[in-house]
PDB file of C-alpha atoms in Angstrom:
ATOM      1  CA  MET A   1     166.156 -73.896  38.059  1.00 44.00           C
ATOM      2  CA  THR A   2     167.559 -70.904  40.182  1.00 46.00           C
ATOM      3  CA  ALA A   3     171.723 -72.255  40.420  1.00 53.00           C
ATOM      4  CA  LEU A   4     173.073 -70.816  44.014  1.00 68.00           C
ATOM      5  CA  PRO A   5     175.839 -71.655  46.062  1.00 86.00           C
ATOM      6  CA  LEU A   6     175.476 -75.217  48.366  1.00 92.00           C
ATOM      7  CA  ARG A   7     175.012 -73.664  51.046  1.00 93.00           C
ATOM      8  CA  ALA A   8     175.261 -75.595  55.068  1.00 95.00           C
ATOM      9  CA  TYR A   9     172.178 -74.932  57.476  1.00 94.00           C
ATOM     10  CA  SER A  10     172.732 -76.700  61.161  1.00 94.00           C
ATOM     11  CA  LEU A  11     169.383 -78.560  61.818  1.00 93.00           C
ATOM     12  CA  GLY A  12     169.639 -79.297  65.761  1.00 91.00           C
ATOM     13  CA  ASP A  13     172.863 -80.667  66.781  1.00 92.00           C
ATOM     14  CA  SER A  14     172.950 -84.038  64.869  1.00 95.00           C
ATOM     15  CA  ALA A  15     172.105 -82.895  61.383  1.00 95.00           C
ATOM     16  CA  VAL A  16     173.231 -80.855  58.270  1.00 96.00           C
ATOM     17  CA  THR A  17     170.450 -79.752  55.631  1.00 96.00           C
ATOM     18  CA  ILE A  18     172.056 -78.790  52.515  1.00 95.00           C
ATOM     19  CA  ALA A  19     170.140 -76.259  50.642  1.00 94.00           C
ATOM     20  CA  PHE A  20     170.853 -76.643  46.607  1.00 92.00           C
ATOM     21  CA  GLY A  21     167.969 -74.070  45.512  1.00 89.00           C
ATOM     22  CA  THR A  22     165.052 -71.914  46.034  1.00 88.00           C
ATOM     23  CA  GLU A  23     163.041 -72.893  43.268  1.00 88.00           C
ATOM     24  CA  ARG A  24     161.442 -76.624  42.502  1.00 85.00           C
ATOM     25  CA  SER A  25     161.729 -78.074  39.444  1.00 85.00           C
ATOM     26  CA  ALA A  26     162.498 -81.517  37.893  1.00 81.00           C
ATOM     27  CA  GLN A  27     166.129 -80.794  37.025  1.00 83.00           C
ATOM     28  CA  LEU A  28     166.772 -79.602  40.566  1.00 88.00           C
ATOM     29  CA  LEU A  29     165.022 -82.815  42.569  1.00 87.00           C
ATOM     30  CA  GLN A  30     167.162 -84.968  40.069  1.00 84.00           C
ATOM     31  CA  ARG A  31     170.186 -83.288  41.143  1.00 87.00           C
ATOM     32  CA  ILE A  32     169.760 -83.418  44.686  1.00 89.00           C
ATOM     33  CA  GLN A  33     168.411 -87.359  44.154  1.00 86.00           C
ATOM     34  CA  ALA A  34     171.904 -87.976  42.188  1.00 86.00           C
ATOM     35  CA  THR A  35     173.675 -86.263  45.142  1.00 90.00           C
ATOM     36  CA  ALA A  36     172.431 -88.017  47.668  1.00 88.00           C
ATOM     37  CA  ARG A  37     172.879 -91.805  46.186  1.00 85.00           C
ATOM     38  CA  SER A  38     176.382 -90.654  45.366  1.00 87.00           C
ATOM     39  CA  LEU A  39     177.032 -89.602  49.536  1.00 90.00           C
ATOM     40  CA  GLU A  40     175.573 -93.114  49.775  1.00 87.00           C
ATOM     41  CA  LYS A  41     178.302 -94.786  47.877  1.00 86.00           C
ATOM     42  CA  ALA A  42     180.797 -92.705  49.241  1.00 86.00           C
ATOM     43  CA  GLN A  43     180.257 -93.993  52.689  1.00 89.00           C
ATOM     44  CA  LEU A  44     181.346 -91.047  54.742  1.00 91.00           C
ATOM     45  CA  PRO A  45     182.502 -91.768  58.152  1.00 93.00           C
ATOM     46  CA  HIS A  46     179.999 -90.825  61.151  1.00 94.00           C
ATOM     47  CA  VAL A  47     176.995 -90.319  58.866  1.00 94.00           C
ATOM     48  CA  GLU A  48     173.804 -92.318  59.842  1.00 93.00           C
ATOM     49  CA  ASP A  49     171.094 -91.024  57.096  1.00 90.00           C
ATOM     50  CA  ILE A  50     170.541 -89.017  54.207  1.00 90.00           C
ATOM     51  CA  VAL A  51     167.417 -88.003  53.296  1.00 88.00           C
ATOM     52  CA  PRO A  52     166.963 -85.602  49.954  1.00 89.00           C
ATOM     53  CA  ALA A  53     163.637 -83.013  49.936  1.00 88.00           C
ATOM     54  CA  TYR A  54     162.567 -80.908  47.164  1.00 88.00           C
ATOM     55  CA  LEU A  55     164.793 -77.682  47.452  1.00 91.00           C
ATOM     56  CA  ALA A  56     167.483 -79.597  49.299  1.00 92.00           C
ATOM     57  CA  LEU A  57     168.731 -82.720  51.551  1.00 93.00           C
ATOM     58  CA  THR A  58     169.240 -83.156  54.874  1.00 94.00           C
ATOM     59  CA  VAL A  59     172.540 -85.748  56.660  1.00 95.00           C
ATOM     60  CA  PHE A  60     172.045 -87.019  59.897  1.00 95.00           C
ATOM     61  CA  TYR A  61     175.432 -87.574  61.858  1.00 96.00           C
ATOM     62  CA  ASP A  62     176.976 -88.899  64.497  1.00 96.00           C
ATOM     63  CA  PRO A  63     177.712 -85.690  67.249  1.00 95.00           C
ATOM     64  CA  ILE A  64     179.833 -87.891  69.366  1.00 95.00           C
ATOM     65  CA  HIS A  65     182.237 -88.664  66.962  1.00 94.00           C
ATOM     66  CA  THR A  66     182.339 -86.141  64.831  1.00 94.00           C
ATOM     67  CA  THR A  67     181.672 -81.646  64.901  1.00 95.00           C
ATOM     68  CA  TYR A  68     179.132 -79.708  62.833  1.00 95.00           C
ATOM     69  CA  GLY A  69     181.883 -77.537  60.644  1.00 94.00           C
ATOM     70  CA  GLU A  70     183.920 -81.135  60.562  1.00 95.00           C
ATOM     71  CA  ILE A  71     181.125 -82.746  59.122  1.00 95.00           C
ATOM     72  CA  SER A  72     179.862 -79.949  56.814  1.00 95.00           C
ATOM     73  CA  ALA A  73     182.868 -79.265  55.282  1.00 94.00           C
ATOM     74  CA  LYS A  74     182.976 -82.427  54.396  1.00 93.00           C
ATOM     75  CA  LEU A  75     179.555 -82.949  52.983  1.00 94.00           C
ATOM     76  CA  LEU A  76     179.700 -79.200  51.131  1.00 93.00           C
ATOM     77  CA  GLU A  77     182.856 -81.065  48.884  1.00 91.00           C
ATOM     78  CA  ALA A  78     180.895 -83.983  48.263  1.00 91.00           C
ATOM     79  CA  CYS A  79     178.184 -82.437  47.372  1.00 90.00           C
ATOM     80  CA  ALA A  80     179.960 -80.441  44.964  1.00 87.00           C
ATOM     81  CA  ALA A  81     181.540 -83.025  44.285  1.00 84.00           C
ATOM     82  CA  ALA A  82     178.662 -85.063  42.808  1.00 80.00           C
ATOM     83  CA  THR A  83     178.707 -84.695  39.457  1.00 65.00           C
ATOM     84  CA  LEU A  84     177.305 -88.604  37.641  1.00 58.00           C
ATOM     85  CA  PRO A  85     173.702 -88.077  36.878  1.00 57.00           C
ATOM     86  CA  ILE A  86     170.830 -90.805  39.478  1.00 52.00           C
ATOM     87  CA  SER A  87     170.557 -93.460  36.756  1.00 52.00           C
ATOM     88  CA  GLU A  88     174.848 -94.231  36.454  1.00 53.00           C
ATOM     89  CA  LEU A  89     174.277 -94.206  40.163  1.00 52.00           C
ATOM     90  CA  VAL A  90     171.374 -96.599  40.576  1.00 58.00           C
ATOM     91  CA  LYS A  91     169.188 -98.062  38.075  1.00 69.00           C
ATOM     92  CA  PRO A  92     165.534 -97.041  38.908  1.00 77.00           C
ATOM     93  CA  ARG A  93     163.026 -99.537  39.938  1.00 90.00           C
ATOM     94  CA  HIS A  94     159.291 -99.724  37.532  1.00 95.00           C
ATOM     95  CA  HIS A  95     156.497-100.607  40.126  1.00 97.00           C
ATOM     96  CA  VAL A  96     153.683-101.447  38.611  1.00 98.00           C
ATOM     97  CA  ILE A  97     150.986-101.451  42.010  1.00 98.00           C
ATOM     98  CA  PRO A  98     147.146-102.725  41.349  1.00 98.00           C
ATOM     99  CA  VAL A  99     144.146-100.750  42.729  1.00 98.00           C
ATOM    100  CA  ARG A 100     140.919-101.711  43.950  1.00 98.00           C
ATOM    101  CA  TYR A 101     139.298 -97.994  42.870  1.00 98.00           C
ATOM    102  CA  ASP A 102     136.291 -98.065  45.176  1.00 97.00           C
ATOM    103  CA  GLY A 103     137.897 -95.189  47.576  1.00 97.00           C
ATOM    104  CA  MET A 104     135.505 -92.886  49.535  1.00 97.00           C
ATOM    105  CA  ASP A 105     136.492 -89.721  47.932  1.00 98.00           C
ATOM    106  CA  LEU A 106     136.075 -91.432  44.315  1.00 98.00           C
ATOM    107  CA  GLU A 107     132.803 -89.652  43.912  1.00 98.00           C
ATOM    108  CA  ALA A 108     133.377 -86.459  45.215  1.00 97.00           C
ATOM    109  CA  VAL A 109     136.157 -85.864  42.916  1.00 98.00           C
ATOM    110  CA  ALA A 110     134.818 -87.028  39.612  1.00 98.00           C
ATOM    111  CA  THR A 111     132.033 -84.917  40.699  1.00 97.00           C
ATOM    112  CA  ALA A 112     134.608 -81.590  41.377  1.00 97.00           C
ATOM    113  CA  THR A 113     136.981 -82.352  38.065  1.00 97.00           C
ATOM    114  CA  GLY A 114     133.684 -83.226  36.162  1.00 97.00           C
ATOM    115  CA  LEU A 115     134.793 -86.506  35.274  1.00 98.00           C
ATOM    116  CA  SER A 116     133.039 -89.913  35.407  1.00 98.00           C
ATOM    117  CA  THR A 117     134.541 -92.267  38.102  1.00 98.00           C
ATOM    118  CA  ASP A 118     135.903 -94.015  34.795  1.00 97.00           C
ATOM    119  CA  ASP A 119     137.495 -91.387  33.304  1.00 98.00           C
ATOM    120  CA  VAL A 120     138.983 -90.638  36.903  1.00 98.00           C
ATOM    121  CA  VAL A 121     140.556 -94.311  37.247  1.00 98.00           C
ATOM    122  CA  ALA A 122     141.466 -94.156  33.530  1.00 98.00           C
ATOM    123  CA  ARG A 123     143.557 -91.120  33.970  1.00 98.00           C
ATOM    124  CA  HIS A 124     145.170 -92.195  36.968  1.00 98.00           C
ATOM    125  CA  THR A 125     146.055 -95.345  35.602  1.00 98.00           C
ATOM    126  CA  ALA A 126     147.235 -93.850  32.059  1.00 97.00           C
ATOM    127  CA  ARG A 127     149.924 -92.367  34.584  1.00 95.00           C
ATOM    128  CA  LYS A 128     154.247 -93.319  34.833  1.00 96.00           C
ATOM    129  CA  TYR A 129     154.786 -91.601  37.869  1.00 97.00           C
ATOM    130  CA  SER A 130     158.192 -90.591  39.854  1.00 92.00           C
ATOM    131  CA  VAL A 131     159.072 -91.422  43.091  1.00 93.00           C
ATOM    132  CA  ASP A 132     160.086 -87.412  44.187  1.00 91.00           C
ATOM    133  CA  LEU A 133     160.625 -88.312  47.900  1.00 89.00           C
ATOM    134  CA  LEU A 134     159.673 -90.120  50.898  1.00 90.00           C
ATOM    135  CA  GLY A 135     158.526 -88.042  53.644  1.00 87.00           C
ATOM    136  CA  PHE A 136     155.542 -87.297  56.300  1.00 88.00           C
ATOM    137  CA  VAL A 137     155.399 -90.789  57.706  1.00 92.00           C
ATOM    138  CA  PRO A 138     157.905 -94.260  56.507  1.00 92.00           C
ATOM    139  CA  GLY A 139     157.214 -95.362  53.228  1.00 94.00           C
ATOM    140  CA  PHE A 140     155.196 -92.360  52.317  1.00 96.00           C
ATOM    141  CA  ALA A 141     156.165 -91.248  48.788  1.00 96.00           C
ATOM    142  CA  TYR A 142     155.545 -88.713  47.241  1.00 96.00           C
ATOM    143  CA  LEU A 143     154.537 -89.363  43.436  1.00 97.00           C
ATOM    144  CA  SER A 144     154.132 -86.791  40.558  1.00 91.00           C
ATOM    145  CA  GLU A 145     152.550 -85.524  37.886  1.00 91.00           C
ATOM    146  CA  LEU A 146     149.365 -86.036  38.100  1.00 96.00           C
ATOM    147  CA  GLU A 147     147.195 -85.226  35.513  1.00 95.00           C
ATOM    148  CA  ARG A 148     146.125 -81.945  35.224  1.00 96.00           C
ATOM    149  CA  SER A 149     142.326 -82.633  35.137  1.00 97.00           C
ATOM    150  CA  LEU A 150     142.566 -84.707  38.228  1.00 98.00           C
ATOM    151  CA  GLN A 151     144.385 -81.897  39.982  1.00 97.00           C
ATOM    152  CA  LEU A 152     142.538 -80.505  43.395  1.00 97.00           C
ATOM    153  CA  PRO A 153     143.494 -79.011  46.787  1.00 97.00           C
ATOM    154  CA  ARG A 154     143.682 -81.056  49.722  1.00 96.00           C
ATOM    155  CA  ARG A 155     140.489 -81.674  51.517  1.00 96.00           C
ATOM    156  CA  PRO A 156     139.279 -78.564  53.667  1.00 93.00           C
ATOM    157  CA  GLU A 157     139.409 -81.233  56.705  1.00 93.00           C
ATOM    158  CA  PRO A 158     141.791 -83.921  57.053  1.00 95.00           C
ATOM    159  CA  ARG A 159     140.678 -87.218  58.118  1.00 97.00           C
ATOM    160  CA  PRO A 160     142.139 -88.169  61.831  1.00 96.00           C
ATOM    161  CA  ARG A 161     142.677 -91.568  60.478  1.00 97.00           C
ATOM    162  CA  VAL A 162     143.672 -93.127  56.992  1.00 97.00           C
ATOM    163  CA  THR A 163     144.002 -97.109  56.495  1.00 97.00           C
ATOM    164  CA  ALA A 164     147.785 -98.332  54.737  1.00 97.00           C
ATOM    165  CA  GLY A 165     146.720 -99.177  51.100  1.00 98.00           C
ATOM    166  CA  SER A 166     144.771 -95.644  50.835  1.00 98.00           C
ATOM    167  CA  VAL A 167     145.680 -94.657  47.152  1.00 98.00           C
ATOM    168  CA  ALA A 168     144.966 -90.888  47.510  1.00 98.00           C
ATOM    169  CA  ILE A 169     145.320 -87.293  44.941  1.00 98.00           C
ATOM    170  CA  ALA A 170     146.322 -83.651  46.002  1.00 97.00           C
ATOM    171  CA  ALA A 171     147.177 -80.999  44.370  1.00 96.00           C
ATOM    172  CA  ALA A 172     149.455 -82.649  41.443  1.00 95.00           C
ATOM    173  CA  GLN A 173     150.592 -85.503  43.169  1.00 96.00           C
ATOM    174  CA  THR A 174     149.921 -88.965  44.312  1.00 98.00           C
ATOM    175  CA  ALA A 175     150.526 -91.084  46.453  1.00 98.00           C
ATOM    176  CA  VAL A 176     149.714 -94.908  48.725  1.00 98.00           C
ATOM    177  CA  TYR A 177     149.684 -94.685  52.800  1.00 98.00           C
ATOM    178  CA  PRO A 178     152.167 -96.792  53.632  1.00 97.00           C
ATOM    179  CA  LEU A 179     150.450 -96.348  57.534  1.00 97.00           C
ATOM    180  CA  ASP A 180     147.528 -95.656  59.533  1.00 97.00           C
ATOM    181  CA  THR A 181     147.907 -91.907  59.824  1.00 96.00           C
ATOM    182  CA  PRO A 182     145.846 -88.766  59.569  1.00 96.00           C
ATOM    183  CA  GLY A 183     145.512 -87.352  56.178  1.00 96.00           C
ATOM    184  CA  GLY A 184     143.985 -84.795  54.093  1.00 97.00           C
ATOM    185  CA  TRP A 185     144.560 -86.120  50.341  1.00 98.00           C
ATOM    186  CA  HIS A 186     141.201 -87.442  48.517  1.00 98.00           C
ATOM    187  CA  ILE A 187     141.171 -91.314  48.449  1.00 98.00           C
ATOM    188  CA  ILE A 188     140.382 -92.751  45.108  1.00 98.00           C
ATOM    189  CA  GLY A 189     140.863 -96.519  45.965  1.00 98.00           C
ATOM    190  CA  ARG A 190     142.978 -99.117  47.899  1.00 98.00           C
ATOM    191  CA  THR A 191     145.735-101.423  47.427  1.00 98.00           C
ATOM    192  CA  ASP A 192     147.129-104.648  49.187  1.00 97.00           C
ATOM    193  CA  THR A 193     150.685-104.060  48.256  1.00 98.00           C
ATOM    194  CA  VAL A 194     152.890-103.331  51.444  1.00 97.00           C
ATOM    195  CA  MET A 195     154.847 -99.811  51.661  1.00 97.00           C
ATOM    196  CA  PHE A 196     156.748 -99.748  54.699  1.00 96.00           C
ATOM    197  CA  ASP A 197     157.322-103.076  56.295  1.00 96.00           C
ATOM    198  CA  PRO A 198     159.901-102.551  59.271  1.00 93.00           C
ATOM    199  CA  ALA A 199     161.003-106.499  58.961  1.00 93.00           C
ATOM    200  CA  ARG A 200     162.108-106.145  55.171  1.00 93.00           C
ATOM    201  CA  GLU A 201     165.566-104.413  53.992  1.00 90.00           C
ATOM    202  CA  PRO A 202     165.013-102.003  52.975  1.00 88.00           C
ATOM    203  CA  PRO A 203     161.645-101.203  54.835  1.00 94.00           C
ATOM    204  CA  ALA A 204     160.017 -98.659  52.283  1.00 94.00           C
ATOM    205  CA  LEU A 205     159.330-100.599  48.868  1.00 96.00           C
ATOM    206  CA  LEU A 206     159.741 -96.805  46.850  1.00 94.00           C
ATOM    207  CA  ARG A 207     162.843 -94.876  46.985  1.00 88.00           C
ATOM    208  CA  ALA A 208     163.648 -91.533  44.883  1.00 86.00           C
ATOM    209  CA  GLY A 209     163.842 -92.096  41.201  1.00 85.00           C
ATOM    210  CA  ASP A 210     161.736 -94.924  40.966  1.00 91.00           C
ATOM    211  CA  THR A 211     158.904 -94.925  38.695  1.00 94.00           C
ATOM    212  CA  VAL A 212     154.978 -96.625  39.639  1.00 97.00           C
ATOM    213  CA  GLN A 213     152.292 -97.039  37.458  1.00 97.00           C
ATOM    214  CA  PHE A 214     148.937 -97.837  38.935  1.00 98.00           C
ATOM    215  CA  GLN A 215     146.641-100.906  37.845  1.00 98.00           C
ATOM    216  CA  SER A 216     143.129-100.783  38.279  1.00 98.00           C
ATOM    217  CA  VAL A 217     141.742-104.565  39.173  1.00 97.00           C
ATOM    218  CA  ALA A 218     138.466-105.654  40.583  1.00 87.00           C
TER     219      ALA A 218
END
């Protein structure tokens, strides 16, 4: 991990991005997740949303009641002071997600990896995955680390529509599509678990720092 001084960048007229480093690592991600939780607990005035990512976190604020200079200075100070590990800020939750492994790409994944479909399922369900972050669309959680034998590049052509509940893999990650959206990951199964519900509090089932295990069901 490359340790760099924290730096603030303007993102439009109502957001600040705080950069933590230049190289992805589990340690850096945990630091950013912990800092995001710390900022949530601090309840800084005029902060509307906090979005952690792999190398940075972005804070959306109310530009009517504060300026970029004021909020960025407060955020840099708060981020620098955030030293608690994420385990002390919020207790990670573990989720078991039932999956019917009948995805349209399961056979192709088995062929590409040189495994049987049963082996693909067994290896996908054997791991406990970490929720790195949410992005792409509301409730879409990037889960890692996918076993190396299952790692494949994304499909050369994304599908214009992937149905909500589709369980998919790409590169070193796996995920569940929370909404009907375009998508270029390999679909290996489907679940009835609702990943995002705007009427629920919180709307997204998963949050950064949680863990997930998939369970094969008929």
